[in-house]
Coordinates of C-alpha atoms in Angstrom, one line a residue:
M1 CA 63.8 237.5 -21.4
L2 CA 66.0 238.3 -23.2
D3 CA 68.2 234.4 -25.0
L4 CA 71.9 234.7 -25.3
Q5 CA 72.4 232.8 -27.6
R6 CA 70.3 235.9 -29.8
L7 CA 72.4 238.3 -28.5
R8 CA 75.5 236.8 -29.5
A9 CA 74.4 236.7 -33.8
L10 CA 73.1 240.3 -33.4
H11 CA 76.6 240.6 -31.9
A12 CA 78.1 238.9 -34.2
V13 CA 76.4 241.0 -37.0
S14 CA 77.5 244.0 -35.9
V15 CA 81.4 242.7 -35.6
H16 CA 81.8 241.0 -38.8
G17 CA 78.8 243.4 -41.3
T18 CA 77.5 240.7 -42.5
V19 CA 75.6 237.5 -41.9
G20 CA 77.4 235.1 -43.8
A21 CA 80.9 235.9 -41.7
A22 CA 78.8 236.6 -38.4
A23 CA 77.4 232.6 -39.7
V24 CA 80.9 231.6 -40.8
A25 CA 82.1 233.5 -36.9
L26 CA 80.2 231.8 -34.7
G27 CA 80.3 228.2 -36.4
Y28 CA 76.6 228.7 -37.7
T29 CA 75.3 228.3 -41.5
S30 CA 73.8 232.3 -42.3
S31 CA 70.5 230.3 -42.4
A32 CA 70.8 229.4 -38.6
V33 CA 72.0 233.1 -37.6
S34 CA 69.2 234.3 -38.9
Q35 CA 66.6 233.4 -37.8
Q36 CA 68.0 233.2 -34.4
I37 CA 67.6 237.6 -35.5
A38 CA 64.2 237.5 -36.4
K39 CA 63.0 235.5 -33.2
L40 CA 65.2 237.8 -31.6
E41 CA 62.5 241.2 -33.6
R42 CA 59.6 239.3 -32.8
E43 CA 60.2 239.1 -28.8
T44 CA 61.7 242.8 -28.7
R45 CA 59.4 243.7 -30.9
T46 CA 61.9 245.4 -33.1
V47 CA 63.8 246.0 -36.2
L48 CA 66.6 244.9 -36.0
L49 CA 68.2 244.5 -39.1
E50 CA 67.6 246.3 -42.4
R51 CA 68.6 245.6 -46.3
E52 CA 71.2 248.8 -47.6
G53 CA 72.4 247.2 -50.8
R54 CA 74.4 243.5 -51.0
G55 CA 74.7 243.6 -47.3
V56 CA 72.6 244.8 -43.8
R57 CA 72.5 247.7 -41.5
L58 CA 71.8 247.8 -38.0
T59 CA 69.3 250.2 -37.1
D60 CA 69.7 252.1 -33.8
E61 CA 67.3 249.6 -31.8
A62 CA 70.1 246.8 -32.9
H63 CA 72.5 248.9 -31.4
Q64 CA 71.6 249.6 -28.5
L65 CA 71.2 245.3 -28.1
V66 CA 74.3 245.6 -28.8
R67 CA 76.0 247.2 -26.6
A68 CA 74.1 245.2 -24.1
A69 CA 75.0 241.7 -25.7
R70 CA 78.8 243.1 -24.9
E71 CA 78.2 243.4 -22.0
L72 CA 76.5 239.9 -21.3
I73 CA 79.4 238.2 -22.8
A74 CA 81.8 239.7 -21.3
I75 CA 80.1 238.5 -17.6
V76 CA 79.7 235.2 -18.9
E77 CA 83.0 235.1 -19.9
R78 CA 84.4 235.8 -16.8
A79 CA 82.0 233.0 -15.3
E80 CA 83.6 230.4 -17.9
T81 CA 86.7 231.7 -16.9
E82 CA 86.3 231.7 -12.8
L83 CA 84.9 227.8 -13.5
E84 CA 87.3 227.0 -16.1
Q85 CA 90.8 228.2 -13.6
R86 CA 88.4 226.3 -10.9
R87 CA 89.2 223.2 -12.6
G88 CA 92.9 224.0 -13.0
V89 CA 92.6 222.4 -16.7
P90 CA 91.9 223.7 -20.6
A91 CA 88.7 223.0 -21.5
G92 CA 84.6 224.3 -23.7
R93 CA 85.1 226.2 -26.7
L94 CA 88.5 228.3 -27.7
T95 CA 87.7 230.4 -30.6
I96 CA 91.2 231.4 -32.7
A97 CA 91.8 233.8 -35.5
A98 CA 95.2 233.7 -37.3
F99 CA 96.5 234.8 -41.0
A100 CA 96.8 232.8 -43.8
S101 CA 100.3 231.3 -43.9
A102 CA 99.8 230.9 -40.0
A103 CA 96.8 228.6 -40.4
R104 CA 98.7 226.3 -42.6
G105 CA 101.4 225.8 -41.5
L106 CA 101.6 226.2 -37.5
M107 CA 98.1 226.2 -36.6
P108 CA 97.7 222.3 -37.5
P109 CA 100.1 220.2 -35.0
V110 CA 98.8 223.2 -32.6
L111 CA 95.4 222.3 -32.9
A112 CA 96.2 218.2 -33.0
D113 CA 98.5 218.5 -30.0
L114 CA 96.0 220.3 -27.9
A115 CA 93.4 218.1 -28.7
R116 CA 95.7 215.3 -27.4
R117 CA 96.6 215.9 -24.4
H118 CA 93.4 218.0 -23.5
P119 CA 90.3 216.6 -24.8
A120 CA 87.8 218.6 -23.2
L121 CA 88.9 221.2 -24.8
D122 CA 87.1 222.5 -28.4
T123 CA 89.2 224.6 -30.4
R124 CA 87.4 226.3 -33.3
L125 CA 90.1 228.3 -36.4
T126 CA 88.9 231.1 -38.1
E127 CA 91.6 232.2 -41.4
I128 CA 91.9 235.9 -40.9
D129 CA 94.1 238.9 -42.4
P130 CA 95.8 240.7 -39.0
H131 CA 94.6 243.7 -39.2
L132 CA 91.1 242.8 -39.1
S133 CA 91.6 239.4 -36.6
V134 CA 93.5 242.5 -34.1
D135 CA 89.3 243.9 -33.6
L136 CA 87.6 240.8 -33.3
V137 CA 89.3 239.6 -30.5
A138 CA 89.4 243.4 -28.7
K139 CA 85.9 243.2 -28.7
G140 CA 85.0 239.6 -27.8
A141 CA 84.6 238.4 -31.8
V142 CA 87.1 235.7 -30.7
D143 CA 89.0 234.3 -28.3
L144 CA 92.4 234.3 -28.8
V145 CA 94.3 235.9 -32.4
V146 CA 97.5 234.8 -34.5
A147 CA 98.7 237.5 -35.6
H148 CA 102.0 239.5 -37.3
D149 CA 103.7 242.5 -37.7
W150 CA 107.0 243.9 -39.8
D151 CA 109.8 245.6 -38.8
I152 CA 108.8 249.0 -40.1
A153 CA 105.4 248.6 -39.0
P154 CA 104.8 247.2 -35.8
L155 CA 102.1 245.7 -34.6
P156 CA 99.7 247.7 -31.4
A157 CA 97.6 246.1 -28.8
P158 CA 94.2 247.7 -28.6
A159 CA 93.1 248.6 -24.4
G160 CA 92.0 245.4 -22.8
V161 CA 94.0 243.1 -25.2
E162 CA 97.7 241.3 -24.0
Q163 CA 99.8 240.0 -25.6
A164 CA 103.0 236.9 -26.0
V165 CA 106.0 236.7 -28.8
V166 CA 105.2 233.1 -30.6
G167 CA 108.6 233.4 -32.8
D168 CA 109.8 235.1 -35.8
D169 CA 109.8 234.7 -39.5
L170 CA 112.0 234.9 -42.1
C171 CA 111.4 236.0 -45.6
D172 CA 113.3 235.7 -49.0
L173 CA 113.5 237.6 -52.6
L174 CA 111.8 235.6 -54.8
V175 CA 113.5 235.9 -58.9
P176 CA 113.1 234.0 -61.9
E177 CA 115.6 231.7 -63.1
G178 CA 117.6 233.7 -64.8
H179 CA 116.8 236.5 -63.9
P180 CA 120.1 238.6 -62.1
F181 CA 119.6 238.4 -59.2
A182 CA 119.8 235.1 -58.9
G183 CA 123.0 234.0 -58.6
R184 CA 123.4 236.6 -55.5
T185 CA 124.9 235.7 -52.6
A186 CA 122.0 238.2 -51.6
V187 CA 120.7 241.5 -52.6
R188 CA 120.6 244.8 -50.9
R189 CA 116.9 247.1 -50.4
E190 CA 117.8 249.7 -52.6
E191 CA 119.4 247.9 -55.3
L192 CA 115.6 247.0 -55.6
G193 CA 114.2 249.5 -57.7
G194 CA 112.8 249.1 -61.1
E195 CA 111.5 245.9 -60.4
R196 CA 108.0 244.4 -61.7
W197 CA 105.9 243.2 -58.7
I198 CA 103.8 240.4 -57.5
C199 CA 102.5 241.0 -54.2
Q200 CA 99.4 240.6 -51.6
P201 CA 96.5 243.9 -52.6
P202 CA 96.5 247.3 -50.8
G203 CA 94.8 246.3 -47.4
R204 CA 97.3 243.7 -47.0
V205 CA 100.2 243.7 -44.5
C206 CA 102.4 242.4 -46.6
H207 CA 101.7 245.4 -49.5
E208 CA 102.4 247.9 -46.7
W209 CA 105.6 247.2 -46.1
L210 CA 107.0 246.1 -49.4
V211 CA 105.6 249.7 -50.4
R212 CA 107.4 251.5 -47.6
T213 CA 110.3 250.0 -47.4
L214 CA 110.9 250.9 -51.5
R215 CA 109.6 254.1 -51.1
A216 CA 112.6 254.3 -47.9
A217 CA 115.4 253.2 -50.3
G218 CA 113.7 255.4 -52.9
H219 CA 111.9 253.7 -55.1
E220 CA 108.5 253.5 -56.2
P221 CA 106.8 249.8 -57.1
E222 CA 105.6 248.6 -59.3
I223 CA 103.4 246.4 -58.5
V224 CA 102.0 244.5 -62.2
H225 CA 100.4 241.3 -60.5
Q226 CA 98.5 241.1 -57.1
A227 CA 97.5 237.9 -54.8
D228 CA 95.9 237.5 -52.0
E229 CA 97.7 233.5 -51.7
N230 CA 101.3 233.1 -51.4
P231 CA 100.8 229.9 -53.4
T232 CA 99.0 232.0 -56.4
L233 CA 102.3 234.3 -55.5
V234 CA 105.1 232.2 -56.6
A235 CA 103.3 230.4 -59.1
L236 CA 103.2 233.6 -60.9
V237 CA 107.4 234.0 -59.8
A238 CA 108.2 230.9 -61.3
A239 CA 106.2 232.0 -65.1
G240 CA 108.2 235.4 -64.8
L241 CA 106.1 237.5 -64.9
G242 CA 108.3 239.8 -61.7
I243 CA 109.4 238.8 -57.9
A244 CA 108.4 238.7 -55.3
L245 CA 108.9 239.1 -51.3
I246 CA 107.5 235.9 -49.1
P247 CA 107.9 234.6 -45.2
R248 CA 109.5 231.2 -44.7
L249 CA 106.2 229.7 -42.5
G250 CA 103.5 227.9 -44.3
R251 CA 105.5 228.8 -48.2
G252 CA 106.4 224.7 -49.1
P253 CA 108.8 224.2 -51.3
L254 CA 109.7 225.8 -54.5
P255 CA 108.8 225.0 -57.8
A256 CA 111.0 224.7 -60.9
G257 CA 112.1 228.0 -61.9
V258 CA 112.2 230.1 -58.5
V259 CA 115.5 231.0 -56.8
E260 CA 115.1 232.0 -53.1
V261 CA 117.5 235.1 -52.9
P262 CA 118.0 236.9 -48.9
L263 CA 118.2 240.5 -49.1
D264 CA 120.6 242.3 -47.0
P265 CA 119.2 243.5 -44.0
M266 CA 116.4 240.4 -44.0
P267 CA 113.4 241.4 -43.9
V268 CA 111.1 239.7 -41.0
R269 CA 107.7 239.2 -39.5
R270 CA 107.0 239.0 -36.0
L271 CA 104.2 236.8 -35.0
Y272 CA 102.3 237.2 -32.2
A273 CA 99.4 235.7 -29.7
L274 CA 96.9 238.0 -28.7
W275 CA 94.1 237.5 -26.1
R276 CA 91.8 239.6 -24.5
T277 CA 93.0 241.0 -21.0
G278 CA 89.7 239.6 -19.4
A279 CA 90.5 236.4 -20.1
A280 CA 94.2 235.8 -19.1
R281 CA 93.5 233.5 -16.2
R282 CA 92.0 231.0 -18.4
P283 CA 93.7 227.7 -18.3
A284 CA 92.5 227.0 -22.2
I285 CA 94.7 230.4 -23.3
A286 CA 97.1 230.1 -21.2
E287 CA 97.8 226.3 -22.7
T288 CA 97.3 227.7 -26.2
V289 CA 99.1 230.9 -25.9
R290 CA 102.6 228.1 -24.3
T291 CA 101.7 225.4 -27.0
L292 CA 102.1 227.8 -29.8
G293 CA 105.7 229.2 -28.5
A294 CA 106.8 226.2 -27.9
H295 CA 105.8 224.3 -32.0
W296 CA 107.8 227.0 -33.0
P297 CA 110.9 226.2 -33.0
A298 CA 110.3 222.7 -34.9
V299 CA 107.7 224.5 -37.1
S300 CA 110.8 227.4 -38.3
A301 CA 112.9 224.5 -39.1
H302 CA 111.0 222.9 -41.3
T303 CA 110.1 226.2 -43.2
P304 CA 112.1 226.4 -46.8
R305 CA 115.0 228.0 -46.7

């Protein structure tokens, strides 16, 4: 008989691409995941993973098992949802993926609130970029996602995934003290040409928004420095190395030498909670979505302005 936990390990590797990433998502060590798959290989007398460069590749037999694992995981999820629904209280493990600034600025009070009011609920948070996390919830790798989109780049919900709006996060133009924009009450997007930009790397939603927005205004952005974390971007602005567009959520107080200037119109990114349709009846999902919405007004009111 195939072991469900070992099938979960193989399924996680197929979704996340590496043993290490699968281990992080499952809350195990890489060694534990490797051992689970090795045991599954012995049970099935089949090679499931093959070395490919620094990573691994799933064999055809492994892909067949992953399809079966996906169906079994869905069946277990439905059973757990029905049991939790009968009890009427949030319980069990709930895995959540959130992008960096939400993980920093929104999730701590939300998770603490859930832990205080629902001791039977075991929440597990992982920080993942939105363009990856939405696919993970659709594939069943996580239970709930906190993601965002921008006003010119909407976030589509995949088939079988539901979403609810958490709130709107405003974004400001950050410039070094002494920059010509520093004394302005507002800057129009058409005025942004010829600037040296500090931005997240390509593939990130913020990067794509900046490129699209400037091109729509007739400018090709000159991106001179790239970094993943907003505090790094702010530090580069403080050093006088360029300007940046930074959302308020999770940004923290600005250091000396950095001035925020509103753009006209002001960019907005909308935060969403997303979950699989099959888990919509689960009290843990409903309560977490409600708690996210309940905390957003206080979180947004205390973001730097």
